Amino acid sequence: AEERERQARLQEQRDARDARLGVVPSSLDAGVRVVTKPVKRQADKFFGAFSLFVLRGVLAAILGVLAYQVLQDVTRTEEFIANTVVPEPRLVAWILGYGLAVLAALLLIGLGARFFSVLLVLISGASLALFRWGAFSIFMDGREGFLGDRTLLTLAAALVIVAFGAGRWSIDGAIYSARQKSKETIDG
């Protein structure tokens, strides 16, 4: 009798706690399982996917042009890098050129977009900190904008891709869609 009383008090305390927390009994307790359809993300809708595709395309074009310029004149890039604290400027110039080309291609097709966009954020941030901005004015006479404006815009665009992904019109989007369909098949 004493044990039943203790169990009843514990159950009352659990029920009171669940009521305060707003805990609702799960549908599994009732023997019925409710499957909800996943909410379609903004990046999966037409305009969101199109916008992210255009953003990735523009970003890939900028990176492709930069890669071409670096690889066309590696000596000039090496001289530019040699004025900083970066060691082995010639090796870094070659790595930078091919790295930017690979980043451009992968962003264009949308494979590993979030990971490579994080890498691009780091590269852009390092470029701003080491090359573009320093103990001098970033505004130059006879030039529109400021020094590093393209790099800053590249950093911001890469940050958007980190936050929202590559969108439906990408390899990452196809992988995500296949996973969602697989989950629906298993759940349904």
PDB file of C-alpha atoms in Angstrom:
ATOM      1  CA  ALA A   1       0.000   0.000   0.000  1.00  0.00           C
ATOM      2  CA  GLU A   2       2.842   2.349   0.892  1.00  0.00           C
ATOM      3  CA  GLU A   3       4.606   1.608  -2.413  1.00  0.00           C
ATOM      4  CA  ARG A   4       1.400   2.297  -4.403  1.00  0.00           C
ATOM      5  CA  GLU A   5       0.975   5.603  -2.580  1.00  0.00           C
ATOM      6  CA  ARG A   6       4.545   6.610  -3.378  1.00  0.00           C
ATOM      7  CA  GLN A   7       4.078   5.625  -7.057  1.00  0.00           C
ATOM      8  CA  ALA A   8       0.827   7.643  -7.217  1.00  0.00           C
ATOM      9  CA  ARG A   9       2.570  10.740  -5.760  1.00  0.00           C
ATOM     10  CA  LEU A  10       5.434  10.368  -8.237  1.00  0.00           C
ATOM     11  CA  GLN A  11       2.975  10.071 -11.124  1.00  0.00           C
ATOM     12  CA  GLU A  12       1.127  13.196  -9.939  1.00  0.00           C
ATOM     13  CA  GLN A  13       4.430  15.070  -9.779  1.00  0.00           C
ATOM     14  CA  ARG A  14       5.327  13.884 -13.309  1.00  0.00           C
ATOM     15  CA  ASP A  15       1.906  14.941 -14.619  1.00  0.00           C
ATOM     16  CA  ALA A  16       2.225  18.364 -12.954  1.00  0.00           C
ATOM     17  CA  ARG A  17       5.723  18.830 -14.400  1.00  0.00           C
ATOM     18  CA  ASP A  18       4.562  17.782 -17.871  1.00  0.00           C
ATOM     19  CA  ALA A  19       1.643  20.219 -17.631  1.00  0.00           C
ATOM     20  CA  ARG A  20       4.012  23.081 -16.703  1.00  0.00           C
ATOM     21  CA  LEU A  21       6.372  22.196 -19.542  1.00  0.00           C
ATOM     22  CA  GLY A  22       3.577  21.737 -22.040  1.00  0.00           C
ATOM     23  CA  VAL A  23       4.461  18.127 -22.767  1.00  0.00           C
ATOM     24  CA  VAL A  24       1.842  16.424 -24.866  1.00  0.00           C
ATOM     25  CA  PRO A  25       1.595  12.639 -24.975  1.00  0.00           C
ATOM     26  CA  SER A  26       3.079  11.348 -28.204  1.00  0.00           C
ATOM     27  CA  SER A  27       0.965   9.720 -30.863  1.00  0.00           C
ATOM     28  CA  LEU A  28       2.925   6.496 -30.303  1.00  0.00           C
ATOM     29  CA  ASP A  29       1.250   6.161 -26.899  1.00  0.00           C
ATOM     30  CA  ALA A  30      -2.125   6.056 -28.649  1.00  0.00           C
ATOM     31  CA  GLY A  31      -0.889   3.480 -31.155  1.00  0.00           C
ATOM     32  CA  VAL A  32      -1.280   5.887 -34.077  1.00  0.00           C
ATOM     33  CA  ARG A  33       1.694   7.440 -35.818  1.00  0.00           C
ATOM     34  CA  VAL A  34       1.169  10.778 -37.502  1.00  0.00           C
ATOM     35  CA  VAL A  35       3.548  11.603 -40.346  1.00  0.00           C
ATOM     36  CA  THR A  36       3.762  15.252 -41.275  1.00  0.00           C
ATOM     37  CA  LYS A  37       4.908  16.429 -44.660  1.00  0.00           C
ATOM     38  CA  PRO A  38       8.187  18.386 -44.430  1.00  0.00           C
ATOM     39  CA  VAL A  39       7.948  22.127 -44.905  1.00  0.00           C
ATOM     40  CA  LYS A  40       9.459  23.269 -48.183  1.00  0.00           C
ATOM     41  CA  ARG A  41      12.469  25.483 -47.525  1.00  0.00           C
ATOM     42  CA  GLN A  42      12.718  28.855 -49.270  1.00  0.00           C
ATOM     43  CA  ALA A  43      15.849  27.667 -51.086  1.00  0.00           C
ATOM     44  CA  ASP A  44      13.809  24.778 -52.543  1.00  0.00           C
ATOM     45  CA  LYS A  45      11.094  26.967 -54.048  1.00  0.00           C
ATOM     46  CA  PHE A  46      11.533  28.237 -57.603  1.00  0.00           C
ATOM     47  CA  PHE A  47      12.594  31.815 -56.903  1.00  0.00           C
ATOM     48  CA  GLY A  48      14.880  30.878 -53.995  1.00  0.00           C
ATOM     49  CA  ALA A  49      16.558  28.136 -56.018  1.00  0.00           C
ATOM     50  CA  PHE A  50      16.925  30.437 -59.027  1.00  0.00           C
ATOM     51  CA  SER A  51      18.381  33.239 -56.891  1.00  0.00           C
ATOM     52  CA  LEU A  52      20.933  30.942 -55.265  1.00  0.00           C
ATOM     53  CA  PHE A  53      21.825  29.528 -58.691  1.00  0.00           C
ATOM     54  CA  VAL A  54      22.463  33.039 -60.032  1.00  0.00           C
ATOM     55  CA  LEU A  55      24.483  33.932 -56.915  1.00  0.00           C
ATOM     56  CA  ARG A  56      26.587  30.782 -57.290  1.00  0.00           C
ATOM     57  CA  GLY A  57      27.060  31.509 -61.008  1.00  0.00           C
ATOM     58  CA  VAL A  58      28.211  35.081 -60.437  1.00  0.00           C
ATOM     59  CA  LEU A  59      30.497  33.989 -57.617  1.00  0.00           C
ATOM     60  CA  ALA A  60      31.943  31.205 -59.794  1.00  0.00           C
ATOM     61  CA  ALA A  61      32.528  33.696 -62.629  1.00  0.00           C
ATOM     62  CA  ILE A  62      34.382  36.089 -60.320  1.00  0.00           C
ATOM     63  CA  LEU A  63      36.502  33.259 -58.922  1.00  0.00           C
ATOM     64  CA  GLY A  64      37.156  31.882 -62.409  1.00  0.00           C
ATOM     65  CA  VAL A  65      38.408  35.268 -63.636  1.00  0.00           C
ATOM     66  CA  LEU A  66      40.606  35.635 -60.548  1.00  0.00           C
ATOM     67  CA  ALA A  67      42.007  32.120 -61.048  1.00  0.00           C
ATOM     68  CA  TYR A  68      42.749  32.890 -64.702  1.00  0.00           C
ATOM     69  CA  GLN A  69      44.507  36.142 -63.783  1.00  0.00           C
ATOM     70  CA  VAL A  70      46.599  34.467 -61.088  1.00  0.00           C
ATOM     71  CA  LEU A  71      47.606  31.562 -63.336  1.00  0.00           C
ATOM     72  CA  GLN A  72      48.315  33.826 -66.342  1.00  0.00           C
ATOM     73  CA  ASP A  73      50.929  35.805 -64.448  1.00  0.00           C
ATOM     74  CA  VAL A  74      52.168  33.715 -61.517  1.00  0.00           C
ATOM     75  CA  THR A  75      55.327  35.827 -61.216  1.00  0.00           C
ATOM     76  CA  ARG A  76      53.332  39.028 -60.638  1.00  0.00           C
ATOM     77  CA  THR A  77      51.130  37.239 -58.091  1.00  0.00           C
ATOM     78  CA  GLU A  78      54.258  35.893 -56.397  1.00  0.00           C
ATOM     79  CA  GLU A  79      55.692  39.429 -56.163  1.00  0.00           C
ATOM     80  CA  PHE A  80      52.412  40.692 -54.722  1.00  0.00           C
ATOM     81  CA  ILE A  81      52.296  37.924 -52.101  1.00  0.00           C
ATOM     82  CA  ALA A  82      55.993  38.389 -51.271  1.00  0.00           C
ATOM     83  CA  ASN A  83      55.173  41.821 -49.801  1.00  0.00           C
ATOM     84  CA  THR A  84      53.194  40.157 -46.999  1.00  0.00           C
ATOM     85  CA  VAL A  85      53.905  37.745 -44.162  1.00  0.00           C
ATOM     86  CA  VAL A  86      52.857  34.717 -46.245  1.00  0.00           C
ATOM     87  CA  PRO A  87      55.739  32.228 -46.641  1.00  0.00           C
ATOM     88  CA  GLU A  88      56.666  30.565 -49.969  1.00  0.00           C
ATOM     89  CA  PRO A  89      54.905  33.107 -52.211  1.00  0.00           C
ATOM     90  CA  ARG A  90      55.445  31.166 -55.470  1.00  0.00           C
ATOM     91  CA  LEU A  91      53.909  27.971 -54.072  1.00  0.00           C
ATOM     92  CA  VAL A  92      51.050  29.951 -52.536  1.00  0.00           C
ATOM     93  CA  ALA A  93      50.432  31.669 -55.895  1.00  0.00           C
ATOM     94  CA  TRP A  94      50.108  28.330 -57.695  1.00  0.00           C
ATOM     95  CA  ILE A  95      47.890  26.879 -54.950  1.00  0.00           C
ATOM     96  CA  LEU A  96      45.752  30.015 -54.977  1.00  0.00           C
ATOM     97  CA  GLY A  97      45.286  29.938 -58.748  1.00  0.00           C
ATOM     98  CA  TYR A  98      44.273  26.297 -58.970  1.00  0.00           C
ATOM     99  CA  GLY A  99      42.334  26.480 -55.705  1.00  0.00           C
ATOM    100  CA  LEU A 100      40.219  29.362 -57.002  1.00  0.00           C
ATOM    101  CA  ALA A 101      39.549  27.468 -60.244  1.00  0.00           C
ATOM    102  CA  VAL A 102      38.400  24.380 -58.332  1.00  0.00           C
ATOM    103  CA  LEU A 103      36.255  26.513 -56.007  1.00  0.00           C
ATOM    104  CA  ALA A 104      34.634  28.178 -59.023  1.00  0.00           C
ATOM    105  CA  ALA A 105      33.798  24.833 -60.635  1.00  0.00           C
ATOM    106  CA  LEU A 106      32.428  23.269 -57.449  1.00  0.00           C
ATOM    107  CA  LEU A 107      30.328  26.314 -56.594  1.00  0.00           C
ATOM    108  CA  LEU A 108      28.922  26.413 -60.111  1.00  0.00           C
ATOM    109  CA  ILE A 109      27.693  22.819 -59.968  1.00  0.00           C
ATOM    110  CA  GLY A 110      26.784  23.132 -56.281  1.00  0.00           C
ATOM    111  CA  LEU A 111      28.791  20.248 -54.866  1.00  0.00           C
ATOM    112  CA  GLY A 112      29.844  20.717 -51.235  1.00  0.00           C
ATOM    113  CA  ALA A 113      28.761  24.333 -51.521  1.00  0.00           C
ATOM    114  CA  ARG A 114      28.524  25.049 -47.795  1.00  0.00           C
ATOM    115  CA  PHE A 115      31.949  23.586 -47.025  1.00  0.00           C
ATOM    116  CA  PHE A 116      33.663  25.345 -49.918  1.00  0.00           C
ATOM    117  CA  SER A 117      31.854  28.592 -49.134  1.00  0.00           C
ATOM    118  CA  VAL A 118      33.281  28.458 -45.603  1.00  0.00           C
ATOM    119  CA  LEU A 119      36.683  28.032 -47.225  1.00  0.00           C
ATOM    120  CA  LEU A 120      35.951  31.009 -49.487  1.00  0.00           C
ATOM    121  CA  VAL A 121      34.914  33.118 -46.474  1.00  0.00           C
ATOM    122  CA  LEU A 122      38.264  32.311 -44.863  1.00  0.00           C
ATOM    123  CA  ILE A 123      40.214  33.093 -48.051  1.00  0.00           C
ATOM    124  CA  SER A 124      38.331  36.354 -48.583  1.00  0.00           C
ATOM    125  CA  GLY A 125      38.783  37.385 -44.966  1.00  0.00           C
ATOM    126  CA  ALA A 126      42.504  36.637 -45.151  1.00  0.00           C
ATOM    127  CA  SER A 127      42.750  38.591 -48.398  1.00  0.00           C
ATOM    128  CA  LEU A 128      41.076  41.597 -46.804  1.00  0.00           C
ATOM    129  CA  ALA A 129      43.228  41.394 -43.671  1.00  0.00           C
ATOM    130  CA  LEU A 130      46.571  40.716 -45.360  1.00  0.00           C
ATOM    131  CA  PHE A 131      46.367  42.422 -48.754  1.00  0.00           C
ATOM    132  CA  ARG A 132      43.493  44.851 -49.153  1.00  0.00           C
ATOM    133  CA  TRP A 133      43.176  46.685 -45.845  1.00  0.00           C
ATOM    134  CA  GLY A 134      45.959  47.963 -43.661  1.00  0.00           C
ATOM    135  CA  ALA A 135      47.543  51.107 -42.254  1.00  0.00           C
ATOM    136  CA  PHE A 136      46.476  53.191 -45.260  1.00  0.00           C
ATOM    137  CA  SER A 137      43.310  54.659 -46.681  1.00  0.00           C
ATOM    138  CA  ILE A 138      41.168  52.198 -48.577  1.00  0.00           C
ATOM    139  CA  PHE A 139      39.821  55.038 -50.739  1.00  0.00           C
ATOM    140  CA  MET A 140      42.021  55.763 -53.734  1.00  0.00           C
ATOM    141  CA  ASP A 141      41.969  58.843 -55.981  1.00  0.00           C
ATOM    142  CA  GLY A 142      40.594  58.215 -59.448  1.00  0.00           C
ATOM    143  CA  ARG A 143      38.986  54.916 -58.512  1.00  0.00           C
ATOM    144  CA  GLU A 144      35.365  54.136 -57.829  1.00  0.00           C
ATOM    145  CA  GLY A 145      34.469  52.262 -54.678  1.00  0.00           C
ATOM    146  CA  PHE A 146      37.184  51.283 -52.241  1.00  0.00           C
ATOM    147  CA  LEU A 147      40.075  48.871 -52.090  1.00  0.00           C
ATOM    148  CA  GLY A 148      38.726  45.369 -51.446  1.00  0.00           C
ATOM    149  CA  ASP A 149      35.095  46.027 -52.342  1.00  0.00           C
ATOM    150  CA  ARG A 150      34.945  43.014 -54.678  1.00  0.00           C
ATOM    151  CA  THR A 151      36.583  40.823 -52.042  1.00  0.00           C
ATOM    152  CA  LEU A 152      34.125  42.016 -49.404  1.00  0.00           C
ATOM    153  CA  LEU A 153      31.205  41.274 -51.729  1.00  0.00           C
ATOM    154  CA  THR A 154      32.650  37.807 -52.421  1.00  0.00           C
ATOM    155  CA  LEU A 155      32.874  37.186 -48.678  1.00  0.00           C
ATOM    156  CA  ALA A 156      29.241  38.264 -48.190  1.00  0.00           C
ATOM    157  CA  ALA A 157      27.983  36.086 -51.073  1.00  0.00           C
ATOM    158  CA  ALA A 158      29.870  33.077 -49.733  1.00  0.00           C
ATOM    159  CA  LEU A 159      28.347  33.724 -46.301  1.00  0.00           C
ATOM    160  CA  VAL A 160      24.852  33.626 -47.851  1.00  0.00           C
ATOM    161  CA  ILE A 161      25.625  30.218 -49.366  1.00  0.00           C
ATOM    162  CA  VAL A 162      26.935  29.012 -46.002  1.00  0.00           C
ATOM    163  CA  ALA A 163      23.658  30.087 -44.386  1.00  0.00           C
ATOM    164  CA  PHE A 164      21.165  28.857 -47.008  1.00  0.00           C
ATOM    165  CA  GLY A 165      23.011  26.158 -48.914  1.00  0.00           C
ATOM    166  CA  ALA A 166      23.281  25.819 -52.666  1.00  0.00           C
ATOM    167  CA  GLY A 167      19.555  25.619 -53.367  1.00  0.00           C
ATOM    168  CA  ARG A 168      17.530  23.049 -55.270  1.00  0.00           C
ATOM    169  CA  TRP A 169      19.338  23.667 -58.570  1.00  0.00           C
ATOM    170  CA  SER A 170      22.576  22.027 -57.464  1.00  0.00           C
ATOM    171  CA  ILE A 171      24.063  18.633 -56.750  1.00  0.00           C
ATOM    172  CA  ASP A 172      23.673  19.328 -53.026  1.00  0.00           C
ATOM    173  CA  GLY A 173      19.996  20.122 -53.685  1.00  0.00           C
ATOM    174  CA  ALA A 174      19.533  16.842 -55.559  1.00  0.00           C
ATOM    175  CA  ILE A 175      21.122  14.922 -52.690  1.00  0.00           C
ATOM    176  CA  TYR A 176      18.863  16.721 -50.189  1.00  0.00           C
ATOM    177  CA  SER A 177      15.755  15.971 -52.299  1.00  0.00           C
ATOM    178  CA  ALA A 178      16.693  12.296 -52.556  1.00  0.00           C
ATOM    179  CA  ARG A 179      17.101  12.096 -48.772  1.00  0.00           C
ATOM    180  CA  GLN A 180      13.705  13.741 -48.232  1.00  0.00           C
ATOM    181  CA  LYS A 181      12.022  11.327 -50.649  1.00  0.00           C
ATOM    182  CA  SER A 182      13.731   8.415 -48.928  1.00  0.00           C
ATOM    183  CA  LYS A 183      12.479   9.601 -45.538  1.00  0.00           C
ATOM    184  CA  GLU A 184       8.941   9.970 -46.903  1.00  0.00           C
ATOM    185  CA  THR A 185       9.088   6.437 -48.308  1.00  0.00           C
ATOM    186  CA  ILE A 186      10.301   5.016 -45.002  1.00  0.00           C
ATOM    187  CA  ASP A 187       7.806   7.035 -42.934  1.00  0.00           C
ATOM    188  CA  GLY A 188       4.890   6.586 -45.327  1.00  0.00           C
TER     189      GLY A 188
END
